[in-house]
XYZ file of C-alpha atoms in Angstrom:
683
model
C 10.867 23.892 107.868
C 8.331 20.490 109.257
C 10.348 17.695 108.773
C 9.338 14.740 106.451
C 7.531 12.175 108.295
C 9.137 10.002 105.307
C 12.008 10.590 108.384
C 10.727 8.785 110.905
C 12.291 5.543 111.900
C 10.461 2.270 110.904
C 8.186 1.919 114.076
C 6.182 4.204 113.027
C 4.516 2.596 110.356
C 2.189 -0.234 111.559
C 2.275 -3.583 112.495
C 6.170 -2.883 112.379
C 7.823 -3.644 116.113
C 10.947 -3.415 117.660
C 11.932 -6.797 116.650
C 11.104 -6.353 113.425
C 13.085 -2.657 112.687
C 15.894 -5.257 114.177
C 16.109 -7.242 111.266
C 14.603 -3.869 108.943
C 17.676 -2.078 110.113
C 20.258 -5.234 108.510
C 18.617 -5.007 105.465
C 19.482 -1.195 106.100
C 15.936 -0.083 106.199
C 15.170 2.444 108.720
C 13.181 4.840 108.385
C 9.480 5.184 106.784
C 12.409 6.436 103.534
C 14.469 3.692 103.220
C 10.879 1.689 103.657
C 9.247 3.495 100.492
C 12.774 3.450 97.704
C 12.926 -0.894 99.042
C 12.053 -2.251 95.437
C 11.398 -5.679 94.448
C 13.697 -7.149 92.685
C 11.642 -9.131 91.345
C 7.726 -10.145 90.363
C 5.490 -12.934 89.883
C 3.926 -12.920 87.221
C 0.209 -15.007 86.955
C -1.579 -13.570 84.053
C -3.669 -16.952 82.148
C -1.812 -17.656 78.975
C -3.086 -19.868 76.470
C -0.742 -23.010 76.999
C -0.011 -23.287 73.154
C 2.203 -19.921 73.741
C 4.103 -21.241 77.300
C 7.620 -23.307 76.295
C 8.619 -25.709 77.736
C 10.229 -25.295 81.772
C 8.203 -21.803 81.610
C 6.358 -20.730 84.742
C 2.528 -20.596 83.894
C -0.722 -19.881 85.883
C -3.735 -21.207 84.047
C -7.300 -20.738 84.703
C -9.599 -24.519 84.106
C -12.046 -27.262 86.089
C -10.904 -29.806 88.121
C -11.540 -33.223 85.520
C -10.873 -35.729 87.698
C -11.037 -37.053 91.635
C -7.634 -36.370 93.150
C -5.547 -38.849 94.465
C -3.169 -39.175 96.991
C 0.402 -41.137 97.434
C 2.903 -41.210 99.996
C 6.619 -42.253 99.523
C 9.658 -41.783 101.615
C 8.794 -40.256 105.531
C 6.177 -37.295 105.385
C 6.105 -37.025 101.935
C 3.336 -37.131 99.721
C 2.534 -36.472 95.647
C -1.548 -35.683 94.806
C -1.814 -35.545 91.799
C -5.811 -34.661 89.631
C -6.784 -33.975 86.393
C -7.928 -29.750 85.038
C -9.398 -28.746 81.784
C -8.234 -25.880 80.153
C -9.309 -25.009 77.477
C -8.852 -27.779 74.772
C -6.188 -29.144 76.557
C -6.604 -31.987 79.684
C -3.452 -31.277 81.431
C -1.993 -32.999 84.831
C -1.414 -30.751 87.592
C 1.384 -33.033 90.325
C 1.885 -31.122 93.622
C 4.407 -32.617 96.438
C 3.192 -32.293 99.812
C -0.366 -31.212 99.836
C -2.248 -33.489 101.249
C -4.498 -31.432 102.811
C -5.324 -30.141 98.995
C -7.101 -34.047 98.533
C -10.066 -32.684 100.367
C -10.769 -28.953 99.119
C -11.046 -30.244 95.278
C -13.490 -31.427 94.294
C -14.766 -32.953 90.293
C -15.685 -29.615 88.033
C -14.175 -26.864 90.780
C -12.642 -23.883 88.946
C -9.176 -23.024 89.722
C -6.274 -21.244 89.322
C -2.674 -22.484 89.434
C 0.630 -20.893 89.054
C 3.548 -23.776 88.061
C 6.377 -25.105 86.207
C 5.005 -26.245 82.234
C 6.358 -29.518 81.247
C 5.319 -29.553 77.825
C 6.343 -33.140 76.958
C 4.280 -34.986 79.344
C 1.483 -32.186 79.459
C 2.100 -31.236 83.094
C 2.516 -28.422 85.848
C 4.379 -29.054 88.441
C 2.183 -26.902 91.257
C 3.850 -23.894 92.909
C 0.318 -21.929 94.024
C -3.122 -22.920 93.905
C -6.137 -20.244 94.180
C -9.469 -21.485 94.456
C -12.041 -19.720 92.022
C -10.945 -17.612 89.125
C -7.845 -15.052 89.891
C -9.944 -11.764 89.046
C -9.286 -10.398 92.962
C -5.545 -10.799 92.199
C -3.006 -8.202 90.862
C -1.399 -9.660 87.373
C 2.038 -9.411 88.578
C 2.836 -9.697 92.536
C 6.365 -8.335 93.844
C 8.507 -10.454 95.922
C 10.991 -8.821 98.242
C 14.552 -9.907 99.581
C 13.765 -10.573 103.036
C 15.917 -12.412 106.104
C 14.784 -13.311 109.827
C 11.251 -13.606 109.941
C 10.029 -11.138 107.843
C 8.309 -12.586 105.107
C 7.492 -11.424 101.328
C 3.597 -11.159 102.096
C 4.762 -9.010 105.688
C 7.112 -6.810 103.724
C 4.191 -6.391 101.631
C 1.808 -5.697 104.285
C 4.454 -3.474 105.360
C 5.055 -1.061 102.191
C 1.492 -1.219 101.666
C 0.832 0.358 104.808
C 3.831 2.783 104.946
C 2.184 3.871 101.609
C -1.475 4.332 102.684
C 0.210 6.526 105.426
C 2.579 8.089 104.715
C 2.084 8.619 100.679
C 1.350 12.515 100.810
C 4.850 13.176 102.037
C 6.497 11.718 98.758
C 7.796 14.945 97.540
C 8.770 14.739 93.143
C 12.257 15.203 93.264
C 13.383 15.588 89.294
C 13.683 18.735 87.117
C 9.688 19.219 85.353
C 11.508 19.394 82.147
C 12.663 16.329 82.297
C 9.720 14.418 83.447
C 7.398 16.218 80.780
C 9.990 15.748 78.019
C 10.103 11.909 78.687
C 6.510 12.079 80.203
C 7.708 10.124 83.220
C 5.206 8.776 86.273
C 5.825 11.776 89.107
C 6.942 10.234 92.095
C 4.257 9.265 94.185
C 2.416 7.303 91.275
C 5.460 5.970 90.428
C 6.710 4.264 93.824
C 2.905 2.694 94.503
C 2.639 1.117 91.232
C 6.180 -0.512 91.057
C 5.119 -1.924 94.950
C 1.475 -3.068 93.622
C 1.096 -3.334 89.467
C -1.927 -3.764 88.697
C -0.601 -5.215 84.819
C 2.796 -5.500 83.449
C 2.040 -2.015 81.390
C 1.649 -0.190 84.006
C 4.689 -2.064 85.651
C 6.493 -0.707 82.772
C 5.749 3.154 83.262
C 7.056 3.205 86.520
C 10.116 0.796 86.370
C 11.071 3.590 83.010
C 10.979 6.473 85.310
C 13.588 4.863 87.919
C 15.524 3.273 84.781
C 16.519 6.823 83.421
C 16.736 8.217 87.168
C 19.045 5.571 88.108
C 20.975 5.965 84.958
C 20.944 9.619 85.052
C 22.019 10.328 88.501
C 24.982 8.541 88.059
C 25.977 10.000 84.442
C 25.718 13.428 85.998
C 27.870 12.318 88.284
C 30.296 11.247 86.302
C 30.137 14.063 83.425
C 30.692 16.311 86.221
C 33.869 14.233 86.833
C 35.145 14.462 83.729
C 34.478 18.315 83.655
C 35.735 19.010 86.503
C 38.986 16.957 85.997
C 39.199 18.144 83.007
C 39.044 22.098 84.168
C 41.257 21.220 86.477
C 43.764 19.515 84.589
C 44.937 21.699 82.244
C 47.808 18.767 80.931
C 51.155 19.392 78.287
C 50.323 20.710 74.579
C 51.550 18.416 72.891
C 52.389 20.245 69.219
C 54.701 17.315 67.302
C 56.366 18.565 63.820
C 52.728 17.100 61.571
C 55.189 16.373 58.463
C 57.619 14.695 60.403
C 55.070 12.096 62.212
C 53.289 11.638 58.571
C 56.309 10.676 56.838
C 57.104 7.903 59.850
C 52.915 6.736 59.690
C 53.459 6.284 56.365
C 56.484 4.491 56.653
C 55.235 1.514 58.911
C 54.916 -1.573 57.547
C 51.914 -2.459 57.080
C 48.722 0.840 56.278
C 47.076 1.841 58.747
C 42.877 0.651 58.877
C 40.331 2.973 58.709
C 40.053 2.762 62.380
C 43.750 2.931 63.655
C 43.526 6.286 61.884
C 40.360 7.429 63.463
C 41.503 6.166 66.584
C 44.964 8.444 66.023
C 43.501 11.560 65.183
C 41.973 10.791 68.363
C 44.090 10.553 70.333
C 46.534 13.874 68.244
C 43.239 15.821 69.324
C 43.422 14.980 72.959
C 47.758 15.271 72.943
C 47.076 18.570 71.021
C 44.219 19.905 73.586
C 45.691 22.317 76.914
C 43.651 19.566 79.449
C 44.684 16.009 80.029
C 44.242 12.870 78.090
C 42.324 9.724 79.897
C 40.984 8.348 77.754
C 40.796 4.752 76.951
C 41.982 2.647 73.896
C 39.369 -1.200 73.886
C 41.316 -3.246 70.582
C 40.462 -6.993 69.947
C 43.260 -9.251 69.736
C 45.778 -8.509 66.757
C 43.308 -5.148 65.537
C 46.799 -2.911 66.376
C 46.442 -1.208 69.270
C 50.714 -0.952 69.407
C 51.124 0.230 65.627
C 48.832 2.554 67.474
C 50.340 3.936 70.628
C 54.452 4.126 68.460
C 52.386 6.160 67.055
C 51.377 8.468 69.803
C 54.762 7.815 71.722
C 56.002 9.451 68.065
C 54.432 12.279 68.834
C 55.101 12.766 71.834
C 59.448 12.661 71.256
C 58.578 15.238 68.313
C 56.812 17.342 70.734
C 60.486 17.451 73.169
C 58.380 14.744 75.645
C 59.178 10.945 77.165
C 56.506 7.785 76.784
C 56.099 5.436 79.453
C 54.740 2.219 78.179
C 53.374 -0.360 82.181
C 52.994 -3.893 80.934
C 52.005 -7.017 83.457
C 54.017 -8.925 82.822
C 58.276 -9.033 81.889
C 57.870 -11.266 78.887
C 55.105 -8.920 77.033
C 58.310 -5.361 77.942
C 60.299 -7.694 76.334
C 57.938 -7.983 73.386
C 56.826 -4.558 73.094
C 60.040 -3.323 73.344
C 61.600 -5.425 71.018
C 58.278 -4.693 68.303
C 58.746 -0.987 69.572
C 62.785 -0.804 67.535
C 62.154 -2.482 64.470
C 59.036 0.850 64.743
C 61.791 3.215 65.247
C 64.738 1.718 63.637
C 65.000 4.564 61.430
C 63.927 7.832 63.772
C 66.872 9.017 66.492
C 64.068 7.403 69.158
C 66.187 5.753 72.089
C 63.762 3.223 73.489
C 65.184 1.057 76.824
C 63.888 -1.959 78.892
C 62.935 -1.393 82.721
C 61.789 -4.315 84.283
C 63.102 -6.011 88.063
C 65.835 -8.263 85.677
C 67.094 -5.061 84.660
C 70.137 -4.587 88.136
C 72.876 -3.258 89.432
C 74.727 -0.457 86.960
C 72.425 -1.591 84.059
C 69.907 -0.044 85.751
C 71.254 2.874 87.371
C 73.181 3.195 83.977
C 69.246 3.255 82.287
C 68.063 5.394 85.492
C 71.266 8.547 84.759
C 69.596 8.314 81.560
C 66.123 8.652 81.464
C 66.917 11.781 84.103
C 68.899 13.639 82.195
C 66.341 13.180 78.602
C 68.553 10.648 76.855
C 66.276 8.057 76.755
C 62.829 8.386 74.698
C 60.728 5.502 74.788
C 60.672 3.606 78.127
C 58.737 0.203 78.306
C 58.682 -1.907 81.688
C 56.225 -3.325 84.272
C 55.572 -2.263 87.832
C 59.189 -1.293 88.611
C 58.349 1.648 86.277
C 56.876 2.929 89.572
C 60.001 2.771 91.917
C 60.215 5.558 93.942
C 64.916 6.313 91.961
C 62.606 5.575 89.103
C 62.916 10.045 87.564
C 62.132 10.694 84.005
C 63.442 14.625 82.167
C 60.463 15.704 80.612
C 57.473 12.903 81.314
C 55.235 13.683 78.737
C 52.784 10.272 77.834
C 52.022 7.275 79.799
C 50.665 4.520 78.485
C 49.688 1.457 80.452
C 48.500 -1.986 78.604
C 45.690 -4.248 79.710
C 45.041 -1.302 82.333
C 42.517 -3.745 84.321
C 45.709 -5.641 85.816
C 47.339 -2.194 87.423
C 45.301 -1.093 91.060
C 44.208 2.090 90.795
C 46.878 3.030 92.773
C 49.867 1.650 90.887
C 48.816 4.353 88.092
C 48.641 7.518 90.026
C 52.216 6.582 91.244
C 53.008 6.491 87.570
C 50.762 9.706 86.002
C 52.480 11.312 89.355
C 56.083 11.026 88.034
C 55.303 14.091 85.117
C 53.411 17.200 85.163
C 50.437 16.080 84.257
C 51.247 14.200 81.697
C 48.574 12.309 79.226
C 47.311 9.607 80.078
C 46.427 6.180 77.231
C 44.963 3.001 79.131
C 44.596 0.288 76.897
C 42.705 -3.159 76.658
C 42.479 -5.726 74.354
C 38.936 -7.185 76.602
C 36.615 -5.930 74.046
C 34.416 -4.072 76.717
C 30.360 -3.938 75.818
C 29.865 -0.331 75.190
C 26.785 -0.317 77.287
C 30.183 -0.917 80.666
C 32.374 0.507 79.347
C 30.198 3.897 79.542
C 29.230 2.880 82.777
C 32.474 1.545 84.301
C 35.209 3.911 82.535
C 31.634 7.649 82.730
C 34.992 9.625 82.987
C 37.107 8.888 80.286
C 37.083 9.178 77.126
C 36.606 5.701 75.046
C 38.461 5.111 71.792
C 38.041 1.254 70.045
C 39.789 -0.446 67.105
C 36.947 -2.542 65.387
C 37.832 -3.532 62.493
C 40.849 -5.826 61.920
C 44.141 -5.665 59.448
C 43.591 -6.107 56.096
C 44.393 -10.336 54.926
C 44.466 -11.657 58.830
C 43.163 -15.453 59.173
C 40.145 -16.513 61.046
C 41.145 -18.494 63.959
C 38.373 -21.403 62.964
C 36.660 -22.778 66.059
C 35.730 -26.630 67.042
C 33.559 -27.165 69.733
C 34.242 -31.306 70.431
C 32.569 -33.063 73.390
C 35.112 -34.434 75.751
C 35.312 -38.303 74.556
C 36.320 -37.035 71.228
C 40.069 -36.208 72.935
C 42.039 -38.979 71.197
C 41.450 -36.567 67.861
C 42.042 -33.984 68.932
C 44.785 -35.472 70.307
C 46.178 -36.728 67.303
C 45.439 -33.254 65.133
C 47.578 -31.411 68.015
C 50.405 -34.102 67.330
C 49.681 -33.003 63.610
C 50.421 -29.416 64.041
C 53.570 -30.204 65.758
C 55.344 -32.036 63.024
C 54.407 -28.947 60.771
C 56.473 -27.538 63.407
C 54.088 -25.582 64.821
C 53.192 -25.581 68.314
C 50.002 -26.008 70.926
C 48.178 -24.315 73.933
C 46.910 -26.867 76.063
C 44.515 -24.403 79.181
C 42.382 -25.848 81.667
C 40.342 -24.320 84.186
C 42.287 -26.019 88.014
C 46.074 -25.794 88.974
C 44.849 -29.472 91.326
C 42.190 -31.646 91.307
C 39.079 -30.709 93.844
C 37.423 -32.268 95.359
C 33.552 -29.797 94.167
C 34.147 -29.671 90.643
C 34.854 -32.466 88.530
C 37.571 -30.480 86.242
C 41.158 -32.406 84.427
C 43.871 -29.822 86.065
C 46.921 -28.590 84.718
C 48.662 -31.777 86.070
C 47.199 -34.430 85.374
C 46.855 -33.108 82.016
C 50.100 -32.156 81.948
C 51.037 -35.675 83.001
C 48.653 -37.877 80.342
C 50.069 -35.563 77.195
C 53.638 -36.780 78.076
C 52.772 -40.111 78.379
C 50.464 -40.120 75.180
C 53.045 -38.172 72.737
C 55.426 -40.391 74.520
C 58.675 -37.923 74.271
C 58.379 -37.102 71.068
C 58.817 -33.907 71.228
C 58.744 -31.427 75.266
C 55.369 -30.928 76.598
C 55.615 -27.474 79.037
C 53.516 -26.754 81.749
C 52.901 -23.361 83.638
C 50.513 -22.087 86.113
C 49.462 -19.842 89.474
C 51.829 -20.832 91.823
C 54.910 -20.728 89.894
C 56.452 -17.983 91.557
C 56.917 -14.502 88.386
C 60.263 -15.762 87.497
C 59.690 -19.545 86.652
C 56.758 -18.721 84.806
C 59.321 -15.910 82.688
C 61.518 -19.207 81.807
C 58.664 -21.486 80.348
C 57.128 -18.697 78.466
C 60.391 -18.292 77.118
C 61.363 -21.280 76.284
C 58.412 -21.864 74.829
C 58.263 -18.374 72.583
C 62.002 -19.772 71.379
C 59.906 -23.330 70.934
C 61.889 -25.020 73.145
C 58.759 -26.116 74.539
C 55.864 -27.661 71.827
C 52.892 -27.838 73.371
C 52.211 -26.060 76.999
C 50.032 -27.211 79.690
C 48.392 -23.944 81.365
C 45.881 -22.167 83.117
C 44.816 -18.965 82.415
C 48.110 -17.123 83.513
C 48.994 -17.309 79.250
C 45.465 -15.000 78.645
C 47.262 -11.684 78.615
C 50.026 -10.735 76.570
C 52.714 -12.986 74.854
C 52.906 -13.263 71.193
C 54.396 -16.727 69.736
C 53.009 -16.665 66.059
C 54.463 -19.785 65.887
C 51.867 -21.644 68.234
C 48.415 -22.442 65.350
C 46.740 -24.584 67.923
C 44.889 -23.615 70.603
C 42.689 -26.311 73.277
C 40.663 -26.144 76.642
C 39.381 -27.941 78.970
C 36.021 -27.872 80.198
C 35.583 -24.719 77.806
C 31.818 -24.137 79.517
C 32.563 -23.072 83.097
C 34.797 -19.691 80.848
C 33.384 -16.883 80.433
C 32.517 -15.515 76.756
C 35.391 -12.972 77.016
C 37.898 -14.800 78.715
C 37.338 -17.670 75.966
C 37.943 -15.048 73.516
C 40.556 -13.313 74.549
C 42.530 -17.103 74.973
C 42.116 -18.120 71.186
C 43.876 -14.602 70.457
C 47.076 -16.677 72.129
C 47.362 -17.954 68.809
C 46.093 -16.539 64.986
C 49.369 -14.058 65.526
C 51.622 -15.278 62.259
C 50.523 -16.303 58.700
C 49.648 -20.235 59.341
C 46.040 -21.147 59.986
C 45.102 -21.136 63.268
C 42.704 -23.730 65.347
C 41.016 -23.504 68.474
C 39.013 -26.471 70.095
C 36.876 -26.232 72.980
C 36.391 -29.291 74.810
C 33.314 -29.626 76.536
C 30.666 -31.021 77.774
C 27.719 -28.173 78.580
C 24.664 -29.289 80.793
C 22.699 -25.870 80.569
C 20.854 -24.417 77.755
C 23.579 -21.343 78.494
C 26.445 -23.812 78.278
C 25.797 -24.846 74.700
C 24.470 -21.382 73.650
C 28.453 -20.251 75.301
C 29.572 -22.963 72.746
C 27.782 -22.150 70.019
C 28.102 -18.773 69.776
C 31.836 -19.435 70.267
C 31.948 -21.013 66.708
C 29.915 -18.996 65.027
C 31.902 -15.275 65.474
C 35.366 -14.408 66.082
C 34.180 -10.569 67.151
C 34.943 -9.844 70.104
C 32.694 -6.792 70.877
C 29.956 -8.830 69.261
C 30.969 -11.932 72.161
C 30.938 -9.411 74.671
C 27.498 -8.273 74.745
C 26.676 -11.483 74.362
C 28.794 -12.161 77.334
C 27.025 -9.655 79.463
C 23.533 -11.203 78.367
C 24.591 -13.988 79.482
C 26.786 -13.059 82.323
C 25.741 -9.937 83.452
C 28.004 -6.458 84.425
C 28.677 -8.634 88.397
C 31.739 -11.308 86.438
C 32.349 -9.058 84.021
C 35.771 -7.584 84.421
C 35.601 -10.189 86.976
C 36.788 -8.316 90.172
C 34.255 -6.223 92.409
C 36.438 -3.538 92.252
C 35.323 -3.193 88.302
C 33.473 0.506 89.151
C 30.179 -0.622 87.815
C 27.731 0.212 90.350
C 24.824 -1.676 91.305
C 21.511 0.085 90.270
C 18.238 -0.569 92.401
C 15.933 -0.770 88.825
C 17.866 0.232 85.990
C 19.521 -2.931 84.421
C 22.437 -2.378 82.093
C 21.999 -4.964 79.472
C 18.330 -4.241 79.114
C 18.215 -0.895 79.812
C 20.760 0.457 77.351
C 19.436 2.586 75.749
C 17.833 4.841 79.157
C 21.249 4.361 79.712
C 22.908 5.870 76.279
C 19.322 8.845 76.709
C 20.967 9.578 80.424
C 24.944 9.486 79.396
C 23.691 12.209 76.700
C 21.685 13.881 78.493
C 24.032 14.371 81.633
C 26.439 15.413 79.168
C 23.890 18.719 78.219
C 23.513 19.962 81.263
C 26.671 19.640 83.482
C 28.206 21.535 80.568
C 24.783 23.988 80.732
C 24.378 27.179 82.615
C 21.360 26.648 83.248
C 21.822 23.471 85.597
C 23.791 25.143 88.023
C 22.444 27.955 88.483
C 18.031 27.227 88.011
C 16.202 26.221 91.025
C 15.044 23.343 89.116
C 17.363 21.445 88.622
C 18.715 22.063 92.702
C 18.261 19.122 93.722
C 19.658 17.483 91.041
C 22.821 19.550 92.045
C 22.459 18.625 95.283
C 23.161 14.728 93.754
C 26.905 16.106 92.668
C 27.632 17.918 95.669
C 26.975 15.781 98.130
C 28.897 12.489 96.326
C 32.755 14.616 97.119
C 32.916 15.755 92.977
C 33.170 18.946 93.869
C 32.463 21.269 95.884
C 29.277 23.767 96.911
C 31.813 26.793 96.898
C 32.996 25.680 93.634
C 29.456 26.972 92.027
C 29.975 30.340 93.289
């Protein structure tokens, strides 16, 4: 078989020598194939636009005639400012260029020029970035911009790729099934590659992008759906068949009726538990949406089927609160609930472990103490992990392995946008509680400037005098020279001085030990501390129904989802609660975030906005989030294509045609080469 010329070293391309090839290799480009698949990260737009449609500070390209002699002013060492007037249609604007003195001799009155730069609408001025003499006809409307390094410039990168496509373009093979290409009217790979690197206009670029966006999403989703399919087929789980009558009696005995969303999610979970496959489900629900009750119903179903359940949570105090609320819910049943944390020691611990192994304990709630070697279950049927992203993959696996293929339910109060959930958790089933219990009071959110701190403190005082409590959140522990941010220690001192001992002010931050943090939180939860100054360590968990005020310093430094999580620490009791955002954001994005926070309490709306404003990278705060890096596709803007690709991938991996037909061979190879399955499984 003839070796594909695209696999030749990059030095085969005209203009690329040994020195350049070393720099390209550092960029991950070693072969001709790598080079032509090195996509632009953005495009320069040279489309001529009417200034009436251009927003302030937007980049624009205009064509016009020079209307005044250019003037040149020098300031500082080797610094100059060139200005000239330009007649653009009915507009007479000023063009300003820095350190462009060479242009003075090249510009003359009535000369046609095309200028690109940033438009200052107020001053009717363009800050010059690029200039072409004469009209722009010979210039493409859009030009690719590549990420480059060393001596390689964007222009030279354009030249190398152009040469590669000219000399090796005929070797580009189509590796996408004709059926799918025809279904969505997608360009061929050869055509799409040529356009992506050298589009004539926006419309052409759109078509090429469509091809690669769908391809990237489909290949990723195929791996996800195959992983899910084969995991399911190999993970024969426990079939849990609870007594439906007793389960319904328990649900009816709950102190409040289930919301429609809770009922739907309970059905999804019970359906999984009754199936012969192991459940692998993510349960998402905003703070206060009632995930605990749903998990309690699942645990009771496990108990009625003769199995034990384990609930793992990130902190001791949260474990205690869960154990207390579950004991209350199961008060009129024969369910035994136990608490296992690192505080349970000696004889008590030994006794508890014996009872757990003998099957006398039906539900155990604990921290990572649950995954220690000496913890043995009698018959573990259900594993629930709360705030699952707080635990490593390995920790979650150890707990799961303590049973023989138990059902697994992950819970999170971090509303994850649907696009992100189906990408990062594509191998899981996702359930969403998107409805709040009736009668729950909305938290009132206000945005205040730091200069209004006196009024905010008076408001805290008024609430505390009514017997309520308040959180005050700061982004950093101690001063940083780089960031002008209020820190927890300073704020604690300031509040102590301001309130002059009229009530107790606590301090909590990440430098405290786990025991110290637990002690502070305990004191706050029983109202021994009235105002708690803290960094974001209070973000998850702890239920203090008496806390009605949440003040967040430098709120513009947090993402929307994190602000929403912090806000969710209040509003857990019967009283009206308030969240005050102290912020003076300079950027439009920062101001937009503050506005959105005051307008909605819906975590899913906020999470979608957060994704738009910040991008998927920082959403989870950790790089181990499992969100893939796509070359061209963007999960936020291309979410419709993501949904389509997911549906197509699901149908493909569940059809015999996909696994047998020659047409899909290359797509199958992607799954096999990723190691999700091996080829012999297909025989």
